[in-house]
mmCIF file of C-alpha atoms and ligand atoms in Angstrom:
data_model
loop_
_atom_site.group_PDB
_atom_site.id
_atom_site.type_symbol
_atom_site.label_atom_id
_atom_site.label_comp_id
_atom_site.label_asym_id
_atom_site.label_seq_id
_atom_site.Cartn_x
_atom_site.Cartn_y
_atom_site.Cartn_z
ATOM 1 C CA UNK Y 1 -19.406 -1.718 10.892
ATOM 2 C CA UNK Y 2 -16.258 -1.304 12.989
ATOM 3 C CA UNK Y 3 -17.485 -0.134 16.587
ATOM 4 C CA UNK Y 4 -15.863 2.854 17.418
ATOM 5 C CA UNK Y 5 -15.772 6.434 15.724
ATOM 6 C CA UNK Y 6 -12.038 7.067 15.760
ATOM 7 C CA UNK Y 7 -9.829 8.427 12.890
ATOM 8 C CA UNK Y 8 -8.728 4.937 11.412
ATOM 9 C CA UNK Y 9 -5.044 6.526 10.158
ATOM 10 C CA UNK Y 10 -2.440 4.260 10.480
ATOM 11 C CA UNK Y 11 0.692 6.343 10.769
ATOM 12 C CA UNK Y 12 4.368 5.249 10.918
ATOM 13 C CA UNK Y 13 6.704 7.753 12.526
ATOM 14 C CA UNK Y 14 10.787 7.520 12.028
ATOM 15 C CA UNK Y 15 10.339 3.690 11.862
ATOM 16 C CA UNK Y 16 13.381 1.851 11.168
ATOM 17 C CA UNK Y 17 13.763 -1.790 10.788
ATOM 18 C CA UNK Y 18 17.247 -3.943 10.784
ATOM 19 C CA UNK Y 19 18.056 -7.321 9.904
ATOM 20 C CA UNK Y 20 21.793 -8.880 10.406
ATOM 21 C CA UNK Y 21 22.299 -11.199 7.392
ATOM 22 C CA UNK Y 22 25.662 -13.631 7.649
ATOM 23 C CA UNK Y 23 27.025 -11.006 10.379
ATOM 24 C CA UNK Y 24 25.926 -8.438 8.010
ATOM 25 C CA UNK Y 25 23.891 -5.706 9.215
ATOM 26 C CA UNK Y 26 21.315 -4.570 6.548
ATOM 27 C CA UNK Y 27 19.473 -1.495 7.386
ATOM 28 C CA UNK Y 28 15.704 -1.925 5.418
ATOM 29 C CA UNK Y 29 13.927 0.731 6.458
ATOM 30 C CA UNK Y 30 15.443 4.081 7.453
ATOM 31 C CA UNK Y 31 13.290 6.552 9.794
ATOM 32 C CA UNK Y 32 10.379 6.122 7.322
ATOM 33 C CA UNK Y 33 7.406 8.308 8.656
ATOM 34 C CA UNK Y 34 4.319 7.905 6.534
ATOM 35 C CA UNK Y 35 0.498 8.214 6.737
ATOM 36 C CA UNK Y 36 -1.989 6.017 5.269
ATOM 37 C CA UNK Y 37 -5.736 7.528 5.652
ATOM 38 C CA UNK Y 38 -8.337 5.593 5.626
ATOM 39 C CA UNK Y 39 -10.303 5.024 2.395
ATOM 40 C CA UNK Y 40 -7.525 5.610 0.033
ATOM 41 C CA UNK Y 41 -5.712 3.356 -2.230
ATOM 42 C CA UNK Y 42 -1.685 3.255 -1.971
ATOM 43 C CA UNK Y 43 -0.075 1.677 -3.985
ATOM 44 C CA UNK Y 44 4.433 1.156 -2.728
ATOM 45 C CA UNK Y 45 6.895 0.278 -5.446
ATOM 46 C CA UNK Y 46 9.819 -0.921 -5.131
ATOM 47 C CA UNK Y 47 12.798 -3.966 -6.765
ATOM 48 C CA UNK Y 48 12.852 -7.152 -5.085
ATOM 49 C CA UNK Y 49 14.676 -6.868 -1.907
ATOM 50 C CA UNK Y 50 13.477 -3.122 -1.414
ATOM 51 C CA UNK Y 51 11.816 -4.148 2.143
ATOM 52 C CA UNK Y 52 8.299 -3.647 0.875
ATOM 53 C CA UNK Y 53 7.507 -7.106 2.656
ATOM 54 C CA UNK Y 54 8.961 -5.634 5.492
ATOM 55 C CA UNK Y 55 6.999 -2.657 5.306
ATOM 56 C CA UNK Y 56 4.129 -4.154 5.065
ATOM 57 C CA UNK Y 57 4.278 -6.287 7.939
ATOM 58 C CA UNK Y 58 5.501 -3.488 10.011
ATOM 59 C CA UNK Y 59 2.057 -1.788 9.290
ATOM 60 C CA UNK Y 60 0.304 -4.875 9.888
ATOM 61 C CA UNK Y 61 1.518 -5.634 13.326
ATOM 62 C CA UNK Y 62 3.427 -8.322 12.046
ATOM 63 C CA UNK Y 63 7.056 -7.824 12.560
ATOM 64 C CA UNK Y 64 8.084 -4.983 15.160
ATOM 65 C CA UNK Y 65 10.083 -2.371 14.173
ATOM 66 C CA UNK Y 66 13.402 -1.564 15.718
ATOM 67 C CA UNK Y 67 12.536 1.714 16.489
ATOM 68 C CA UNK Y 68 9.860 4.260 15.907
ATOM 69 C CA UNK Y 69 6.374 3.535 16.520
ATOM 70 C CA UNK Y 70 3.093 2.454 14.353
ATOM 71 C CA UNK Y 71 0.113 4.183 15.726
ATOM 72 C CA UNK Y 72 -3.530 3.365 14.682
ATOM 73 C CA UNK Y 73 -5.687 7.101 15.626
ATOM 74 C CA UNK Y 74 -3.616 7.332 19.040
ATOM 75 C CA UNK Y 75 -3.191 3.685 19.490
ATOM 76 C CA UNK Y 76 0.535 2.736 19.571
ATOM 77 C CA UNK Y 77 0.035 -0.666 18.122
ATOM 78 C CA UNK Y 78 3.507 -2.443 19.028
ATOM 79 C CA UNK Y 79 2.568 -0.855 23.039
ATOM 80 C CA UNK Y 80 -0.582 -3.541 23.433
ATOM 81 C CA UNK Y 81 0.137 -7.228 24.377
ATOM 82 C CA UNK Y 82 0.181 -9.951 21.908
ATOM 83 C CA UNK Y 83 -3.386 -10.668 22.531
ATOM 84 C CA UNK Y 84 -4.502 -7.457 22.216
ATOM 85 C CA UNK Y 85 -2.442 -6.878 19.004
ATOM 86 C CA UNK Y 86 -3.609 -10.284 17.332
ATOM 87 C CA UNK Y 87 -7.108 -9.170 17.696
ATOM 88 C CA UNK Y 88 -6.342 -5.494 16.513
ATOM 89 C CA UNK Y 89 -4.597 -6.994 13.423
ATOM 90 C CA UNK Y 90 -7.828 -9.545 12.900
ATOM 91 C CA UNK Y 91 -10.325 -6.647 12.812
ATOM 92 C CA UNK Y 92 -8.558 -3.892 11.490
ATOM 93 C CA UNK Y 93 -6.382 -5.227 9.161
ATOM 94 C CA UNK Y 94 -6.835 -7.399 6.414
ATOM 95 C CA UNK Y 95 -3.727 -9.367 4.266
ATOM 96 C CA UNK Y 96 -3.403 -10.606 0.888
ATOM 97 C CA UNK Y 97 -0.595 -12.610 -0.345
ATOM 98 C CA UNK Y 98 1.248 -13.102 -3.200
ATOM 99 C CA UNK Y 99 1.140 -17.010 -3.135
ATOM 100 C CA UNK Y 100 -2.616 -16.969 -1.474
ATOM 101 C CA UNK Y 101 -2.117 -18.440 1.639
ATOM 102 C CA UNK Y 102 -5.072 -20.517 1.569
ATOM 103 C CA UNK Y 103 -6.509 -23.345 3.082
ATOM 104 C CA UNK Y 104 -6.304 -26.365 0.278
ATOM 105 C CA UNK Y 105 -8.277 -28.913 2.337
ATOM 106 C CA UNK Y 106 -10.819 -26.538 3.312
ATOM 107 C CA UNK Y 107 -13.573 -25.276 0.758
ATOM 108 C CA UNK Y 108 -14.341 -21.985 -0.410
ATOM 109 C CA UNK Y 109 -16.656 -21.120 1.873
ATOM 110 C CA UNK Y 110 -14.742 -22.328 5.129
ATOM 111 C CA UNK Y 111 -12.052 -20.460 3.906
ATOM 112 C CA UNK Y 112 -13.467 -16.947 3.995
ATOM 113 C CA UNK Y 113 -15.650 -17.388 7.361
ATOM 114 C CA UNK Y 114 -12.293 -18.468 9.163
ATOM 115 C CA UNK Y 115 -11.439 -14.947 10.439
ATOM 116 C CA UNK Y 116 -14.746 -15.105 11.821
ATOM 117 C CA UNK Y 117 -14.320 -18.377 13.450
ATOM 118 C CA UNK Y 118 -11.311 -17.569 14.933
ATOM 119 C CA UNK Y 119 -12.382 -14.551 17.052
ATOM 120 C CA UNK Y 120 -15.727 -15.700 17.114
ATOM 121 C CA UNK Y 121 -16.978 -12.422 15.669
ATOM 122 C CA UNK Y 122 -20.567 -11.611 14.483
ATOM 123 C CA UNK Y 123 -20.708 -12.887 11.059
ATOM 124 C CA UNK Y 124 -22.595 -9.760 8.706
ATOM 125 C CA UNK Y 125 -24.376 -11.638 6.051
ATOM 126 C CA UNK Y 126 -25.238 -8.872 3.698
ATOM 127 C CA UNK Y 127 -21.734 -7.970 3.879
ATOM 128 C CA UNK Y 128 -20.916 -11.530 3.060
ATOM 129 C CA UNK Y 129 -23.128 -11.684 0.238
ATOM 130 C CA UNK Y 130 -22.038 -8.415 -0.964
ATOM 131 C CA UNK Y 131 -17.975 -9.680 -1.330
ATOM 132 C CA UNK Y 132 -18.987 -12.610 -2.820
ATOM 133 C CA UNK Y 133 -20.807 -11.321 -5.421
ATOM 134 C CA UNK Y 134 -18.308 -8.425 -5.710
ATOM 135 C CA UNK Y 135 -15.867 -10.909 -6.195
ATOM 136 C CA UNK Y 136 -17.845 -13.452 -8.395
ATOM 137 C CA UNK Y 137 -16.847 -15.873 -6.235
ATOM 138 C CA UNK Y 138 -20.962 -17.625 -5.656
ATOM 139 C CA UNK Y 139 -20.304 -20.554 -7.631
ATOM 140 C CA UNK Y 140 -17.055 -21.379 -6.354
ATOM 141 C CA UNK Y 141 -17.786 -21.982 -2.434
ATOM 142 C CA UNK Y 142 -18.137 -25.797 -1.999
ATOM 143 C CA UNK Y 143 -15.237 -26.408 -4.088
ATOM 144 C CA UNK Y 144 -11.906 -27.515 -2.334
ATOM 145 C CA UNK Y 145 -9.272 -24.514 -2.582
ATOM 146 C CA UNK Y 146 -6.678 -26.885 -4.377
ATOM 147 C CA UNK Y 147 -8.789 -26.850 -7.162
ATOM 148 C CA UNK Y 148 -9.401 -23.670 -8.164
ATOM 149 C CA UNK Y 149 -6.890 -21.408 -10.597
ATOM 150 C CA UNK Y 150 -5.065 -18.807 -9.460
ATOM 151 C CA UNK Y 151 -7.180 -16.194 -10.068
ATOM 152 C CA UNK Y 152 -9.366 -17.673 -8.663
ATOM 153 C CA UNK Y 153 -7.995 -18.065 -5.434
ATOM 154 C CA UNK Y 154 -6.270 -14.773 -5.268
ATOM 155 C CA UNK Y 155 -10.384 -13.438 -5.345
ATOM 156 C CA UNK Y 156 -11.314 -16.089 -2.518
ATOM 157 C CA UNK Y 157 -7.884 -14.763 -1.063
ATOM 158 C CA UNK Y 158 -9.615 -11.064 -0.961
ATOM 159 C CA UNK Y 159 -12.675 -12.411 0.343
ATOM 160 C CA UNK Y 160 -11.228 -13.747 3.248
ATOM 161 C CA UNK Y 161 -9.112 -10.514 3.908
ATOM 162 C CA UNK Y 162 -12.182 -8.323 4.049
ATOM 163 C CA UNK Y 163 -14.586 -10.491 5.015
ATOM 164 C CA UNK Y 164 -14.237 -8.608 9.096
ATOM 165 C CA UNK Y 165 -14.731 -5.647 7.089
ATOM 166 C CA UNK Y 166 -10.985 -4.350 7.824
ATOM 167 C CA UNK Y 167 -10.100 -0.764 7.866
ATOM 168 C CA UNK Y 168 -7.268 -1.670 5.816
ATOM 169 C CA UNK Y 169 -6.035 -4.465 3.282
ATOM 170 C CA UNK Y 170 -2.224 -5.232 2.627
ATOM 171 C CA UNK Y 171 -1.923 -6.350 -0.336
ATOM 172 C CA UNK Y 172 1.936 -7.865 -0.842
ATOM 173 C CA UNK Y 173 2.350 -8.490 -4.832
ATOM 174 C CA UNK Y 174 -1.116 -9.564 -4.956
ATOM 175 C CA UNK Y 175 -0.689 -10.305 -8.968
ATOM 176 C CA UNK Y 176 2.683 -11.174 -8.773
ATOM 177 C CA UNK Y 177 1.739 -15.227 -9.325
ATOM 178 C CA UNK Y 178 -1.406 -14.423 -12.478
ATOM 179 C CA UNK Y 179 -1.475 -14.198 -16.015
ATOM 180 C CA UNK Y 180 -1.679 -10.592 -17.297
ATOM 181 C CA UNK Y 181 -5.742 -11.394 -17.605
ATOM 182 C CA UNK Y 182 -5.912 -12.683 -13.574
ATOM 183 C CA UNK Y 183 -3.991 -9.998 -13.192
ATOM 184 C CA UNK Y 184 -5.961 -6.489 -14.459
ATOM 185 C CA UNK Y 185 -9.291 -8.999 -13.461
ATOM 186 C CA UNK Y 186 -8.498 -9.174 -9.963
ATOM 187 C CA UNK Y 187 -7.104 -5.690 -9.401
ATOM 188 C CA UNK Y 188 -10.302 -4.148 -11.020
ATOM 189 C CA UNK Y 189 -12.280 -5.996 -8.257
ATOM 190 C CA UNK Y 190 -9.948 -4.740 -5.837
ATOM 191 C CA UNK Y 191 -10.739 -1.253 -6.931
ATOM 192 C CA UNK Y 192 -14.488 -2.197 -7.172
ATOM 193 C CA UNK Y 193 -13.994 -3.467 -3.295
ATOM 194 C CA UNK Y 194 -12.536 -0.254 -2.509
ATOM 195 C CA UNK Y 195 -14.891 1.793 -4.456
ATOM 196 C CA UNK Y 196 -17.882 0.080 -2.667
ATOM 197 C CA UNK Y 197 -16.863 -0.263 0.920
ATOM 198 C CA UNK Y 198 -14.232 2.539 1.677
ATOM 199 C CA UNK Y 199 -11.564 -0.034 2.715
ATOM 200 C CA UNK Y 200 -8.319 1.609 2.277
ATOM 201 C CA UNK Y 201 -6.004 -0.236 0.616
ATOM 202 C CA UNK Y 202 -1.720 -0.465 0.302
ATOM 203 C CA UNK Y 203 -0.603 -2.780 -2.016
ATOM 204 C CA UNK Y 204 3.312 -3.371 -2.490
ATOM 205 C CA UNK Y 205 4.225 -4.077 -6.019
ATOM 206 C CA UNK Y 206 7.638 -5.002 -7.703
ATOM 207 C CA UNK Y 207 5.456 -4.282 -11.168
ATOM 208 C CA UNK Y 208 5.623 -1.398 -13.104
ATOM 209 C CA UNK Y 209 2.065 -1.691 -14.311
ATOM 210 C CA UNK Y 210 0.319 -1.587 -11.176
ATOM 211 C CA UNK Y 211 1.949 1.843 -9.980
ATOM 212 C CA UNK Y 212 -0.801 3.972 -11.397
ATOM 213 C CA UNK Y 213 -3.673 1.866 -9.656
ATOM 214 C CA UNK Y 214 -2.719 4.195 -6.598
ATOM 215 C CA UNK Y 215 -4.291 7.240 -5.781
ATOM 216 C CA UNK Y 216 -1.058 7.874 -3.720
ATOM 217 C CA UNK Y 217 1.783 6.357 -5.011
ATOM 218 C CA UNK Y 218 5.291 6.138 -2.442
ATOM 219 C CA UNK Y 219 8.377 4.422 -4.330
ATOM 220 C CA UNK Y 220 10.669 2.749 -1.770
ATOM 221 C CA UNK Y 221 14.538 2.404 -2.315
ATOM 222 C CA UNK Y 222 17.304 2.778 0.221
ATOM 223 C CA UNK Y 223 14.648 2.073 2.994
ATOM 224 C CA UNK Y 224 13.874 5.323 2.219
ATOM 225 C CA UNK Y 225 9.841 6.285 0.493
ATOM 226 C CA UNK Y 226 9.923 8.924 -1.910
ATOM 227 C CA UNK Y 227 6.299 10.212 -2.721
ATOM 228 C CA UNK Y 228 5.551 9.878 -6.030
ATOM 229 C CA UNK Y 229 2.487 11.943 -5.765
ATOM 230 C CA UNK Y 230 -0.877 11.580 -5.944
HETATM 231 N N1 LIG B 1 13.777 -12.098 8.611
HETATM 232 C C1 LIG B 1 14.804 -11.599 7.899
HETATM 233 N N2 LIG B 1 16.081 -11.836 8.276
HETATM 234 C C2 LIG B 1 17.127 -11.313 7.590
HETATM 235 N N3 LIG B 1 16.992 -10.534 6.500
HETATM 236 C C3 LIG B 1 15.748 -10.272 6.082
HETATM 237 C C4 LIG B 1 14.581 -10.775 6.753
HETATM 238 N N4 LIG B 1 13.481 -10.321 6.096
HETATM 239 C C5 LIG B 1 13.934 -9.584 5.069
HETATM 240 N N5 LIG B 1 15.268 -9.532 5.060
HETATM 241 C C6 LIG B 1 16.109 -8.785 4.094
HETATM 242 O O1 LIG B 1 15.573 -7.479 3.991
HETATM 243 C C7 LIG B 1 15.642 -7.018 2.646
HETATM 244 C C8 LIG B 1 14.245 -6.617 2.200
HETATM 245 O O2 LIG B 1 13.410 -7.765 2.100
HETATM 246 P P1 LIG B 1 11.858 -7.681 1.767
HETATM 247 O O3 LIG B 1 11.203 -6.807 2.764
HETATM 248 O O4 LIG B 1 11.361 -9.070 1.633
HETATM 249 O O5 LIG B 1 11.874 -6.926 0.347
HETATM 250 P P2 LIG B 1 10.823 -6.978 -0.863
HETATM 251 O O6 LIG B 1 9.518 -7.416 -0.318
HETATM 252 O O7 LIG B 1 10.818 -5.578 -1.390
HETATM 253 O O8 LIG B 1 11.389 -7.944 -1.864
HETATM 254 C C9 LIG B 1 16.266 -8.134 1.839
HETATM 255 O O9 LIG B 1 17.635 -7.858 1.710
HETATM 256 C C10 LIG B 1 16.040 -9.359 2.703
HETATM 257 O O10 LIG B 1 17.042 -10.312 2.488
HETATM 258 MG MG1 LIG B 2 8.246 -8.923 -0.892
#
């Protein structure tokens, strides 16, 4: 359990992100203010090149926005040094790629404790047991990463992400690299993860398909979100 009692919102207000492309200035995201509770599932939708990446990682405390301000309950996320917002993003936040991100020499199992290792943080083994049976991932955890399929390394891929029991996962086009199968398999356990645990989820999605697995759904396009209710 996360230590403190505090609302667990995250909360963008009039954010606004810019990137200058060959002298180009390309405005992604436009004074987007948005709130994501925590415990719900949102799902963003958008065409390639929308700025959902860029979104995401503005939530995340990955990439600062130009202007505007992130706030976790009352904490002002880009306002705490990068130490501080490392360790924020560790605990609170958990990320799931589209092309894994894993660790191929490393094994299953080292894999999904390395969040723990890095912050040395108490490990909670019932949790731990508890993801990787949500997951069906028990068989897999001596194996070498490089080895397994892509579905099932987007599920050790979850595993890690929630394995500090996060308030939140990201979830960038987390089916965007499976098989229709992989795909509808590992979102189910994603909702079975969320049903379970309470971790709120955003996931940002190019796919058509995967709007409805929101309970909120926000559709992004001229770095502006329009709801698409709930
Ligand atoms: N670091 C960057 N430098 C310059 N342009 C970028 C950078 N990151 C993203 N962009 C541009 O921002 C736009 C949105 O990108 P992105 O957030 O990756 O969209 P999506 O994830 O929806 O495909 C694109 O036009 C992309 O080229
Ligand atoms: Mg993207």
């Amino acid at each position: 359990m996360n230590e403190d009692m505090t609302d667990k919102a995250l909360m963008l207000r009039d954010v606004s992100k810019t990137f200058s492309e060959g002298g180009c200035m390309i405005e992604v995201i436009r004074q987007v203010s948005l709130k994501f509770s925590s415990g719900k599932w949102y799902t963003i939708y958008g065409p390639s090149g929308s700025g959902k990446t860029t979104l995401l990682n503005i939530i995340g405390g990955i990439e600062r926005p130009d202007a505007g301000s992130v706030l976790f309950g009352d904490t002002d996320i880009y306002a705490m040094n990068d130490e501080k917002l490392s360790r924020w993003r560790n605990v609170r936040i958990g990320f799931v790629f589209q092309f894994f991100n894993l660790i191929s020499e490393l094994d299953v199992e080292k894999n999904i404790s390395l969040p723990i290792k890095i912050y040395n943080l108490k490990q909670d083994r019932k949790w731990i047991s508890a993801v990787i049976d949500i997951l069906r991932i028990g068989n897999l955890l001596k194996r070498k990463t490089s080895t397994l399929s892509g579905g099932e390394k987007q599920r050790v891929a979850i595993a890690r992400a929630v394995i500090n029991r996060p308030d939140f996962i990201l979830a960038d086009e987390p089916t965007g690299n499976l098989d229709s199968d992989n795909s509808a398999n590992v979102i189910s356990l994603m909702k079975r993860l969320h049903d379970e645990s309470g971790v709120g989820i955003i996931l940002a999605t190019h796919e058509k398909e995967l709007i409805e697995t929101g309970e909120c759904r926000f559709k992004l396009s001229d770095g502006k979100i329009r709801e698409k209710g709930e």
